[in-house]
Amino acid sequence: MDYINDVRNFVVENFLFGEGEKLKHDNSFLENGIVDSTGILELVSFLEENYRISIADDELIPENLDSLKNIDSFLKRKLNGTTIQ
Amino acid sequence: MCGITGIFHFDGDGNISLELLQKMTNILNHRGPDESGIYLDDLIGMGHARLSIVDLAGGTQPIHNEDETLWIIYNGEVFNYPELKEYLLEKGHKFYTTTDTEVILHLFEEQGFSCLEQLNGQFAIAIWDSAKQELFLARDRVGIRPLFYAKNNGSLLFASEIKSIFISDKVKRQLNYEALNHIFHFWTTLPGETVFQDVYELPPGHYLKISRNHFAITQYWDIPFYPTEEKLDWPAERICEQIHELLTDAIRMRLRADVPVGCYLSGGLDSSGVTTLVVNKFNSNARTFGIRFEEDGFDEGEHQKLMVSFLKTSHTELLATNERIGSSLADVLWHCEKPLLRTAPIPLFLLSEIVNKNNFKVVLTGEGADEVFGGYNIFREAKVRNFWAKQPDSKSRGLLVRRLYPYIFKNPRLRAMQQNFFATGLDQADDSLFSHDLRWQNTSKIRIFFSNEVQSAITIQADYEKMKQSLPATFSSWDYLEKAQYLEMTIFLSNYLLSSQGDRVAMAHSLEIRLPYLDYRLIDFMARIPSQWKIRGLKEKYILKKTFKGILPEQITNRQKHPYRAPIGKSLLNNKSIHVTQDMLSNQSLKKSGLFDAAKVNKLIQKLKTHDSQSEIDNMALVGILSTQIVHEQFIENFPSKPIALITPNLVIDRRLKNV
């Protein structure tokens, strides 16, 4: 499943207001100022609602959420092969 | 308190029109509604709009010296004028008014430019030496009073506000994209520039000397710094006594006026401290004024009420509703003359209106204490991040940032991620701009909305280099707080706090603010106090709180700092203001100004409307874009939007050859 594209679209629309050309797969959201400290809630809500998952407190860490690449592998682990609707 | 304006002709063609000068003066009428005066000769025209505070009947400007070779117009107050006058009387000077204005003029006659070092006050001065044919412009140390100039086509125009300069057709009205970019990065324009092309601001603590073949700007004061060996190794009690004495004297002088002086009282430490000293020592019937918000997160009503009942002042509240904030943005921008990223200036604009209606022309305020005594979160953030940077992997050090911003870290689930935001750039702790760079980088995200045309005209790296080069030579040896205070005071204090939240929104309703914490003696004394007394652990303004212990209620001295802010989304997107916001941000309006990318702006508006976004950045972007559009409309497209009423001056000195 190419669900990371949905995440990418969300980040581009919501945080970059359409300017997605420069967003690379491994760009750190925090270091590159793509998501600010108040924007993290929006990202987490999107992931939980869109993929119908519940992200545990100890999963809310940069290693899982700070780039498209990290989110990609986190989602793969999290969804563990279950089909996305 | 007043407005000043003028035109100097380098070629001296004697062709300055009285009517033009009247218009340039009358557009500043809000700064000086009481009377006006004009001086004209073949090289220069000067106009003055007066708000009468000292020598109500006799202080009409321009004012001259004994032989009428020197002429002054002036905006502001010099609080130590009675002492200076004694010295001048001893020197044999003759006075025909009881104003501070005349004292400055004779002191200039006596000492030249170095007279500025004697002045304790807030001022913008223009003195014309008609014998030497030299013009002298000067501004107070920290930049409380504004002074702009433009040099063009053989003329120099100057004024308290840019709109007066724009009355002349000699200056082409254009936005300066570099300066606009600075606002969208540093929160304000940088010292010396304005958001308009070819219009400059005389920086605080500087004077300008102009003659037919000479134009030179000189700095006479800078924010003081003392190396360790010159710092005062005093016990806390002695420091507190000295602060108490200096602040009391600063207040005593600032109560000098021939009209009643009121106080702003928010319920915060700084204004509570000033008002309490006023009530305890000088005026037990003090009149106070404060802002209330309809939203809890912004309102300080509880503490304001506590102070009012503690001091038994006669108090007037201004309720800054979201609707009133939203509907006043355009009026505020007409006065601020630069785009804003915050709505916080607006309630202060509404407050000065109430004060004016209560027939007060002067108030004392608590501004400046955060800069001088170390009150801002950004100072504490610099301390924590410096400490953290020494061991970036330390978990406990990183946890400290959570104590700085409880309102950001209020959702326990997000704390780990949010904490990481503050770890950005920890490897740059040695950089001179480290304290502020995270904030600036974060703000600069909103530059994404600039149109291609603006994007291609701007850079930011060069400004960082320029800024670093302008820092004092020993800067790298200063401690974290001294560095952060210097940057805050150089970049933000005059250009935003004292203007958009100070002079401009108060003078919009003919109100003079006076700021005891920015008395230069207090600034200088505090520069000699080690930083450990300013921020102790993570406690901000430690020594000021200690000074006020026993004087102020404990609920005030123990209170955690409440940053003064005003609602953004709910003010600009509510049912009443949404139409104006949408109109100014419509595809057509955005296309007309050419400053922003319409598609991105539409996405932002949609996001803010549907999500009620809490994002600081989104909110800043909204105010920034909307206020830039309004400034463009008011000053570039459609200036002046209303006709200027011509007022007959109370005094005209016309020394043009053809009229002599």
XYZ file of C-alpha atoms in Angstrom:
745
model
C 0.000 0.000 0.000
C 1.257 3.411 -0.915
C -0.354 5.062 2.084
C 2.652 7.240 2.753
C 1.476 9.321 -0.197
C -1.577 10.301 1.828
C 0.688 11.414 4.642
C 2.809 13.333 2.209
C -0.250 15.047 0.765
C -1.448 15.930 4.231
C 1.913 17.426 5.221
C 2.194 19.343 1.944
C -1.348 20.724 2.114
C -1.501 21.374 5.816
C 1.987 22.559 6.699
C 3.479 23.658 3.381
C 0.263 25.010 1.833
C 0.880 23.196 -1.430
C 4.603 23.770 -1.820
C 5.742 20.158 -1.774
C 8.485 19.996 -4.374
C 11.295 20.331 -1.876
C 9.959 17.888 0.717
C 12.233 14.862 0.734
C 11.418 11.461 2.173
C 13.979 11.794 4.971
C 13.635 15.526 5.804
C 13.257 16.040 9.562
C 9.989 17.924 10.144
C 11.291 19.601 13.284
C 14.754 20.518 12.071
C 13.463 21.939 8.818
C 10.677 23.883 10.470
C 8.029 21.963 8.545
C 6.017 21.169 11.648
C 6.192 23.464 14.675
C 5.633 22.541 18.296
C 1.931 23.290 18.035
C 1.540 21.465 14.708
C 2.400 18.029 16.069
C -1.123 17.578 17.370
C -2.484 18.039 13.855
C -0.129 15.405 12.480
C -0.933 12.879 15.203
C -4.684 13.461 14.843
C -4.416 12.933 11.107
C -2.572 9.641 11.486
C -4.961 8.333 14.121
C -8.081 9.315 12.246
C -6.956 8.453 8.752
C -5.541 5.039 9.578
C -7.883 4.282 12.443
C -5.019 3.543 14.724
C -4.309 4.504 18.267
C -0.829 5.785 18.880
C 0.429 5.032 22.374
C 2.131 7.751 24.396
C 5.520 6.070 24.183
C 5.197 5.909 20.412
C 4.919 9.688 20.116
C 8.619 10.185 19.543
C 10.683 11.657 16.704
C 11.966 8.215 15.711
C 8.421 7.374 14.631
C 7.078 10.700 13.472
C 9.766 13.201 12.498
C 9.969 12.500 8.745
C 8.004 10.808 5.993
C 10.520 7.988 6.164
C 10.043 7.497 9.902
C 6.280 7.644 9.587
C 6.411 5.177 6.720
C 8.218 2.529 8.728
C 6.196 3.304 11.843
C 2.926 2.853 9.978
C 4.159 -0.370 8.392
C 5.016 -1.772 11.812
C 1.856 -0.433 13.375
C -0.503 -1.711 10.742
C 1.400 -4.961 10.515
C -0.004 -5.946 7.204
C -3.618 -5.092 7.940
C -5.413 -3.651 4.946
C -6.144 0.040 4.875
C -9.687 0.935 3.868
C 4.112 65.357 23.000
C 3.684 66.227 19.495
C 4.295 65.578 15.861
C 7.141 67.149 13.918
C 7.803 67.363 10.205
C 10.055 69.228 7.790
C 11.718 69.641 4.412
C 15.310 70.685 3.896
C 16.354 71.805 0.408
C 20.003 71.160 -0.352
C 19.967 73.730 -3.158
C 18.049 76.336 -1.162
C 15.722 77.442 -3.906
C 13.293 79.015 -1.439
C 10.463 77.178 -2.969
C 8.896 75.410 -0.023
C 5.166 75.796 -0.055
C 3.404 76.788 3.137
C 0.411 74.738 2.109
C 2.482 71.561 1.666
C 4.037 72.075 5.064
C 0.622 72.647 6.595
C -0.631 69.392 5.086
C 2.440 67.530 6.310
C 1.762 68.921 9.781
C -1.991 68.438 9.757
C -1.806 64.746 8.862
C -0.089 64.392 12.256
C -2.963 66.137 14.009
C -3.683 63.089 16.222
C -0.189 63.549 17.727
C -0.780 67.198 18.492
C -4.380 68.387 18.294
C -3.941 71.428 20.584
C -2.122 73.844 18.268
C 0.336 74.017 15.377
C 3.249 76.122 14.204
C 5.393 76.544 11.089
C 8.903 77.825 10.393
C 9.991 78.658 6.841
C 13.080 80.121 5.212
C 14.788 79.577 1.871
C 16.427 76.303 2.869
C 14.009 74.731 5.258
C 10.407 74.353 6.301
C 9.462 72.856 9.667
C 6.006 72.054 11.030
C 4.844 71.229 14.520
C 1.573 69.775 15.813
C 1.357 70.244 19.560
C -0.102 68.230 22.397
C 0.267 70.732 25.225
C 1.600 69.200 28.431
C 4.166 71.655 29.812
C 3.557 75.448 29.744
C 0.127 75.079 28.168
C -0.276 78.741 27.235
C 3.263 79.761 26.322
C 4.868 76.743 24.680
C 3.864 77.262 21.050
C 6.567 75.933 18.710
C 8.817 76.628 16.853
C 10.805 78.126 19.720
C 13.935 80.252 19.208
C 17.041 81.263 21.177
C 17.935 84.813 22.249
C 19.176 86.062 18.852
C 16.710 83.967 16.838
C 19.436 82.074 14.999
C 18.404 78.690 16.420
C 14.899 77.249 15.965
C 13.538 74.058 17.465
C 10.578 71.792 16.902
C 10.369 68.850 19.172
C 8.304 65.788 20.087
C 8.660 64.396 23.563
C 9.736 65.261 27.044
C 13.033 65.880 28.768
C 12.203 65.118 32.380
C 15.270 66.693 34.000
C 14.689 70.094 32.382
C 14.286 72.073 35.634
C 17.786 71.011 36.728
C 19.243 71.770 33.293
C 17.523 75.137 33.249
C 19.233 76.178 36.484
C 22.585 75.505 34.886
C 21.634 77.494 31.781
C 20.346 80.438 33.803
C 23.689 80.537 35.582
C 25.319 80.659 32.156
C 23.226 83.752 31.398
C 20.630 82.293 29.032
C 17.309 84.133 28.770
C 14.034 82.221 28.554
C 10.673 83.379 27.230
C 8.705 80.194 28.062
C 8.692 77.669 30.915
C 8.977 74.703 28.545
C 11.501 71.868 28.376
C 11.699 72.639 24.640
C 13.431 75.941 25.241
C 15.828 74.317 27.722
C 16.973 71.830 25.072
C 17.559 74.615 22.575
C 19.789 76.644 24.913
C 21.617 73.527 26.040
C 22.329 72.751 22.389
C 23.537 76.310 21.936
C 25.828 75.862 24.926
C 27.171 72.338 24.320
C 26.383 71.322 20.737
C 25.685 67.642 20.051
C 27.076 66.511 23.381
C 24.014 68.082 25.048
C 22.218 64.810 24.262
C 24.169 63.074 27.011
C 22.548 65.415 29.550
C 18.983 64.681 28.523
C 16.903 62.204 30.503
C 13.815 61.638 28.452
C 12.019 60.472 25.348
C 12.306 62.687 22.354
C 12.705 63.403 18.665
C 14.274 66.804 18.076
C 14.829 69.022 15.057
C 17.000 72.129 15.527
C 17.722 74.500 12.654
C 20.813 76.670 12.938
C 19.886 79.421 10.498
C 23.276 81.145 10.846
C 25.343 78.036 10.036
C 22.566 76.658 7.828
C 22.746 73.297 9.560
C 19.927 70.984 10.545
C 20.272 68.737 13.560
C 17.929 65.771 14.147
C 18.161 63.503 17.183
C 16.327 60.663 18.843
C 16.267 59.452 22.462
C 18.501 56.614 23.640
C 16.132 53.650 23.370
C 13.852 55.016 20.658
C 10.626 55.818 22.487
C 9.756 58.656 20.086
C 9.835 58.073 16.318
C 11.706 60.007 13.638
C 11.735 59.097 9.952
C 13.490 60.648 7.000
C 13.778 60.329 3.237
C 16.450 61.846 1.054
C 15.417 62.439 -2.480
C 15.790 64.817 -5.424
C 17.829 67.432 -3.596
C 15.665 67.375 -0.477
C 15.574 65.743 2.900
C 12.148 65.172 4.388
C 11.690 64.208 8.011
C 8.689 63.498 10.238
C 7.354 61.736 13.314
C 5.317 59.497 11.041
C 5.910 58.278 7.502
C 2.484 59.452 6.275
C 3.682 63.040 6.655
C 6.659 62.364 4.366
C 4.345 60.703 1.842
C 2.333 63.932 1.543
C 5.214 65.255 -0.540
C 5.340 63.899 -4.068
C 9.132 63.754 -3.886
C 9.049 60.255 -2.408
C 7.748 57.416 -4.517
C 5.591 55.167 -2.373
C 6.828 51.573 -2.709
C 7.204 48.639 -0.363
C 10.726 47.521 0.476
C 10.619 43.743 0.001
C 13.775 43.178 2.034
C 12.225 44.979 4.999
C 8.975 43.067 4.543
C 11.015 39.880 4.608
C 12.612 41.019 7.865
C 9.197 41.412 9.480
C 8.325 37.883 8.369
C 11.482 36.611 10.033
C 12.583 38.852 12.930
C 9.025 40.014 13.803
C 9.932 43.584 12.831
C 11.983 45.721 10.492
C 15.671 46.024 11.390
C 17.100 49.246 12.896
C 17.201 52.139 10.433
C 14.849 50.692 7.844
C 11.107 50.967 7.302
C 8.858 48.764 5.219
C 8.910 51.491 2.553
C 11.574 51.937 -0.090
C 13.855 54.955 0.482
C 12.237 55.897 3.800
C 14.479 55.409 6.815
C 14.209 55.688 10.558
C 16.853 57.461 12.567
C 17.929 54.625 14.912
C 17.590 55.095 18.684
C 20.544 56.839 20.341
C 21.604 58.506 17.080
C 21.696 62.037 15.705
C 21.823 63.315 12.170
C 23.604 66.456 11.000
C 22.718 67.906 7.627
C 23.877 70.923 5.679
C 24.105 71.698 1.963
C 27.138 69.472 1.494
C 27.100 67.314 4.572
C 24.991 64.381 5.769
C 26.210 62.274 8.700
C 24.554 59.959 11.202
C 26.327 59.479 14.538
C 25.585 57.159 17.431
C 25.771 58.837 20.853
C 24.536 55.981 23.055
C 24.426 52.178 22.944
C 22.940 49.573 25.258
C 25.551 49.426 28.016
C 27.706 46.403 28.806
C 30.194 46.041 31.675
C 32.824 43.286 31.818
C 32.989 41.130 34.961
C 35.600 43.297 36.681
C 33.361 46.366 36.357
C 30.224 44.626 37.571
C 28.904 45.356 41.062
C 29.576 42.623 43.571
C 26.820 43.791 45.900
C 24.542 41.767 48.166
C 20.965 41.423 46.907
C 19.548 43.777 49.538
C 21.794 46.616 48.455
C 20.910 46.064 44.791
C 17.210 46.168 45.668
C 17.631 49.417 47.603
C 19.348 51.031 44.647
C 16.689 49.814 42.186
C 13.999 51.167 44.490
C 15.728 54.536 44.685
C 16.392 54.842 40.947
C 12.916 53.701 39.973
C 11.288 56.071 42.449
C 13.320 58.952 41.056
C 12.499 57.921 37.479
C 8.815 58.018 38.413
C 9.139 61.322 40.291
C 10.557 62.984 37.177
C 7.983 61.379 34.911
C 5.156 62.839 36.930
C 6.317 66.336 35.936
C 3.538 67.857 33.821
C 1.043 70.696 33.819
C -1.746 68.160 33.232
C -2.755 65.126 35.340
C -0.760 61.894 34.823
C -2.502 58.485 34.934
C -1.134 54.924 35.041
C -1.646 51.802 32.976
C -2.350 48.893 35.309
C -2.539 45.378 33.854
C -2.149 43.291 36.994
C 1.344 42.193 35.975
C 4.420 42.839 38.086
C 5.790 45.798 36.127
C 2.802 48.112 35.925
C 1.725 47.097 39.450
C 5.164 48.135 40.716
C 5.095 51.539 39.028
C 1.519 52.294 40.065
C 2.193 51.282 43.669
C 5.195 53.599 43.886
C 3.088 56.417 42.408
C 0.315 55.850 44.947
C 2.629 55.348 47.935
C 4.936 58.267 47.291
C 3.363 60.856 45.018
C -0.345 60.635 44.362
C -2.687 58.610 46.537
C -5.566 59.397 44.159
C -3.942 57.903 41.085
C -6.156 57.220 38.122
C -5.566 53.837 36.448
C -6.552 52.186 33.173
C -6.384 48.520 32.154
C -7.282 46.092 29.364
C -9.658 43.161 29.849
C -10.206 40.316 27.392
C -13.309 38.220 26.961
C -11.193 35.073 26.759
C -9.651 33.555 29.859
C -6.303 32.681 28.311
C -5.633 36.360 27.633
C -7.408 38.127 30.482
C -5.587 39.322 33.614
C -8.745 40.591 35.330
C -8.229 38.729 38.573
C -4.839 40.303 39.245
C -5.895 43.684 37.887
C -8.839 43.776 40.278
C -6.601 42.703 43.115
C -4.260 45.650 42.463
C -7.128 48.121 42.095
C -8.563 47.153 45.460
C -5.080 47.017 47.005
C -4.267 50.564 45.878
C -7.855 51.875 45.905
C -7.314 53.635 42.597
C -10.086 54.995 40.465
C -9.857 52.460 37.633
C -11.283 52.260 34.134
C -11.356 48.982 32.213
C -11.405 48.588 28.484
C -13.008 45.345 27.345
C -11.152 44.279 24.199
C -13.695 41.945 22.647
C -12.665 39.769 19.728
C -15.012 41.751 17.488
C -13.509 45.106 18.459
C -9.986 43.774 17.993
C -10.829 42.473 14.527
C -12.632 45.609 13.387
C -9.818 47.941 14.532
C -6.917 46.297 12.707
C -6.988 48.687 9.751
C -7.067 51.784 11.986
C -4.143 50.453 14.002
C -2.096 49.819 10.866
C -2.690 53.386 9.697
C -0.820 54.409 12.844
C 1.788 51.626 13.065
C 2.757 52.045 9.393
C 4.181 48.542 9.171
C 2.811 44.998 8.895
C 2.335 43.128 12.184
C 2.462 39.468 13.140
C 0.379 40.013 16.246
C -2.916 41.582 17.208
C -1.524 42.686 20.593
C -1.170 46.370 19.528
C -4.929 46.658 18.954
C -6.189 46.527 22.570
C -3.600 49.206 23.439
C -5.031 51.367 20.655
C -8.519 50.889 22.122
C -7.230 51.624 25.624
C -5.685 54.970 24.650
C -9.059 56.004 23.235
C -10.707 55.449 26.622
C -7.904 57.323 28.374
C -8.309 60.228 25.964
C -12.071 60.290 26.562
C -11.331 60.548 30.271
C -9.316 63.688 29.496
C -5.907 62.255 30.305
C -2.989 63.152 28.045
C -0.223 61.317 29.916
C 0.133 57.845 31.484
C 3.015 55.945 33.062
C 3.440 52.360 31.844
C 5.450 49.297 32.858
C 7.067 48.712 29.470
C 10.795 48.048 29.433
C 11.062 46.090 32.690
C 11.231 42.754 30.863
C 14.143 43.957 28.747
C 16.085 45.556 31.595
C 15.426 43.023 34.376
C 15.279 39.794 32.328
C 11.579 39.006 32.144
C 11.031 37.369 28.797
C 10.626 33.657 28.171
C 13.135 33.880 25.374
C 15.817 34.721 27.976
C 14.920 31.683 30.075
C 14.784 29.594 26.919
C 18.315 30.731 26.044
C 19.484 29.710 29.509
C 17.907 26.258 29.295
C 19.074 25.607 25.736
C 22.617 26.706 26.564
C 22.649 24.340 29.514
C 21.113 21.543 27.446
C 23.578 22.129 24.579
C 26.456 21.195 26.872
C 24.990 17.671 27.182
C 22.522 17.313 24.329
C 21.747 13.686 25.159
C 20.795 14.441 28.739
C 17.142 13.610 29.359
C 16.806 15.741 32.474
C 18.244 18.851 30.803
C 15.799 18.549 27.930
C 12.903 18.261 30.361
C 13.563 21.810 31.555
C 12.014 23.334 28.437
C 8.661 21.982 29.551
C 8.791 24.289 32.554
C 9.254 27.303 30.286
C 6.128 26.902 28.244
C 3.422 25.099 30.214
C 0.857 26.272 27.647
C 2.699 24.485 24.840
C 3.292 21.333 26.838
C -0.249 21.093 28.146
C -1.018 17.838 26.292
C 1.057 15.156 28.056
C 0.964 12.852 25.023
C 2.782 15.296 22.787
C 5.495 16.401 25.171
C 8.280 14.174 23.889
C 7.787 15.378 20.322
C 7.388 19.000 21.328
C 10.477 18.859 23.478
C 12.445 17.814 20.441
C 11.424 20.974 18.697
C 13.493 22.923 21.221
C 16.481 20.657 20.581
C 16.762 22.062 17.068
C 20.045 23.893 16.572
C 21.538 22.932 19.952
C 24.841 22.395 18.143
C 24.868 26.150 17.372
C 25.095 27.268 21.001
C 28.268 29.244 20.306
C 26.624 31.317 17.587
C 26.048 34.989 18.546
C 22.397 34.812 17.507
C 21.689 31.486 19.274
C 19.168 32.896 21.766
C 16.822 34.180 19.084
C 17.552 32.022 16.069
C 15.087 29.229 16.864
C 12.278 31.783 17.151
C 13.361 33.495 13.953
C 13.682 30.262 11.997
C 10.282 29.193 13.205
C 8.719 32.521 12.241
C 10.387 32.531 8.844
C 8.227 29.595 7.830
C 5.555 32.147 6.972
C 7.720 33.447 4.139
C 6.363 30.456 2.220
C 3.345 32.660 1.394
C 5.335 35.324 -0.483
C 4.718 35.539 -4.214
C 7.462 34.534 -6.641
C 8.166 38.212 -7.253
C 8.863 38.870 -3.582
C 10.692 35.543 -3.104
C 13.122 36.375 -5.873
C 13.915 39.804 -4.377
C 14.886 38.619 -0.906
C 17.710 36.898 0.941
C 18.225 36.380 4.641
C 21.749 35.045 5.009
C 23.254 38.425 4.203
C 21.229 40.010 7.001
C 22.570 37.524 9.518
C 26.104 38.438 8.510
C 25.328 42.140 8.641
C 23.707 41.745 12.027
C 26.694 39.841 13.391
C 29.052 42.498 12.117
C 27.039 45.223 13.833
C 27.397 43.579 17.254
C 29.822 45.067 19.779
C 33.412 43.817 19.468
C 33.379 41.894 22.753
C 29.945 40.327 22.183
C 31.186 36.743 21.964
C 32.510 36.979 25.527
C 29.134 38.072 26.978
C 26.970 35.601 28.887
C 23.747 34.081 27.522
C 21.512 36.744 29.081
C 23.596 39.750 28.114
C 23.607 38.548 24.513
C 19.894 37.835 24.445
C 19.049 41.167 26.133
C 21.157 43.065 23.626
C 19.476 41.386 20.640
C 16.046 41.894 22.137
C 16.682 45.574 22.855
C 18.374 46.308 19.547
C 15.952 44.542 17.266
C 12.621 44.384 19.005
C 12.315 47.072 21.682
C 12.093 50.235 19.613
C 10.998 48.713 16.321
C 8.027 46.902 17.759
C 7.344 47.274 21.463
C 7.863 51.021 21.847
C 6.275 51.806 18.482
C 3.523 49.365 17.467
C 2.627 48.636 21.093
C 3.795 52.024 22.364
C 4.022 55.498 20.839
C 1.943 54.874 17.727
C -1.112 53.280 19.322
C -1.079 55.777 22.207
C -0.525 58.868 20.036
C -3.309 57.667 17.740
C -5.504 59.099 20.492
C -3.225 61.942 21.558
C -1.846 60.092 24.570
C 1.741 60.327 25.758
C 3.194 57.245 27.451
C 6.087 57.604 29.902
C 8.246 54.613 30.794
C 10.110 54.743 34.119
C 11.863 51.378 33.603
C 13.629 52.817 30.561
C 15.236 55.702 32.460
C 18.813 55.431 31.219
C 20.208 55.520 34.778
C 18.262 52.369 35.591
C 19.346 50.676 32.355
C 22.946 51.543 33.115
C 22.768 50.372 36.727
C 21.201 47.049 35.755
C 23.922 46.494 33.148
C 26.356 46.448 36.084
C 24.373 43.777 37.944
C 25.428 40.161 37.242
C 22.903 38.058 35.307
C 22.470 35.639 38.210
C 20.360 38.311 39.961
C 18.113 38.791 36.956
C 17.238 35.170 36.199
C 17.799 33.007 39.267
C 17.387 29.334 38.387
C 14.467 29.725 36.028
C 12.846 32.568 37.963
C 12.563 35.645 35.757
C 13.041 39.227 37.043
C 14.209 37.797 40.363
C 15.760 41.000 41.675
C 12.838 43.207 40.657
C 10.412 40.852 42.394
C 12.616 40.961 45.459
C 12.624 44.773 45.315
C 8.819 44.778 45.309
C 8.497 42.239 48.118
C 6.588 43.792 50.979
C 5.457 46.617 48.701
C 3.225 44.587 46.366
C 0.802 41.790 47.336
C 2.429 38.341 47.234
C -0.052 37.159 44.620
C 1.613 39.663 42.284
C 5.290 39.087 43.150
C 4.844 35.287 43.161
C 2.857 35.277 39.972
C 4.189 33.442 36.963
C 4.727 35.767 34.028
C 1.691 36.175 31.828
C 2.849 37.285 28.373
C 0.646 40.082 27.041
C -1.089 38.779 23.936
C -4.389 39.175 22.111
C -6.524 36.640 20.243
C -5.835 36.283 16.509
C -8.056 33.742 14.733
C -11.150 34.589 16.759
C -10.575 38.304 16.166
C -9.927 38.261 12.440
C -12.231 35.432 11.384
C -15.347 36.096 13.474
C -18.705 36.876 11.884
C -18.099 40.615 11.980
C -14.528 40.774 10.685
C -14.473 37.825 8.299
C -15.816 39.944 5.421
C -12.987 42.459 5.619
C -10.436 39.675 6.051
C -11.790 37.770 3.056
C -12.020 40.907 0.974
C -8.415 41.901 1.655
C -7.297 38.308 1.016
C -9.463 37.657 -2.054
C -7.760 36.438 -5.203
C -8.368 39.842 -6.743
C -6.795 41.794 -3.870
C -3.837 39.428 -3.671
C -3.312 39.714 -7.407
C -3.448 43.488 -7.232
C -0.737 43.778 -4.584
C 1.271 40.915 -6.086
C 2.855 40.181 -2.722
C 1.462 36.762 -1.837
C 0.694 33.422 -3.466
C -3.106 33.347 -3.639
C -3.412 29.552 -3.743
C -1.414 29.152 -0.550
C -3.256 31.970 1.210
C -6.581 30.312 0.318
C -5.387 27.064 1.850
C -4.352 28.888 5.010
C -7.733 30.573 5.365
C -9.552 27.305 4.789
C -7.396 25.588 7.390
C -7.928 28.323 9.960
C -11.667 28.461 9.325
C -12.267 24.745 9.563
C -9.826 23.724 12.277
C -9.685 26.740 14.592
C -5.959 26.053 14.379
C -3.880 26.482 17.478
C -0.717 26.754 15.425
C 1.289 29.831 16.330
C 2.721 29.908 12.845
C -0.637 29.798 11.080
C -1.918 32.612 13.264
C 1.175 34.730 12.678
C 0.876 34.105 8.945
C -2.737 35.295 8.967
C -1.936 38.587 10.724
C 1.211 39.077 8.670
C -0.456 38.596 5.293
C -3.610 40.514 6.165
C -1.744 43.456 7.687
C 0.671 43.644 4.749
C -2.289 43.767 2.374
C -3.877 46.559 4.418
C -0.623 48.556 4.671
C -0.233 48.199 0.908
C -3.771 49.384 0.343
C -3.507 52.334 2.761
C -0.064 53.626 1.876
C 0.690 52.471 -1.672
C -2.587 52.064 -3.533
C -4.870 54.593 -1.985
C -2.957 57.306 -0.131
C -4.223 59.348 1.582
C -7.536 57.588 1.833
C -9.224 60.598 3.434
C -8.782 64.300 2.664
C -6.571 66.189 5.107
C -8.312 69.076 6.808
C -6.194 72.216 6.578
C -5.829 73.909 9.944
C -4.621 77.506 10.272
C -1.372 77.457 12.265
C -1.224 79.344 15.558
C 2.248 80.581 14.702
C 3.983 81.091 11.350
C 7.585 82.291 11.153
C 8.134 83.086 7.483
C 11.696 84.173 6.727
C 11.741 83.393 3.023
C 13.564 86.172 1.166
C 10.614 87.020 -1.003
C 8.578 87.623 2.147
C 11.118 89.611 4.160
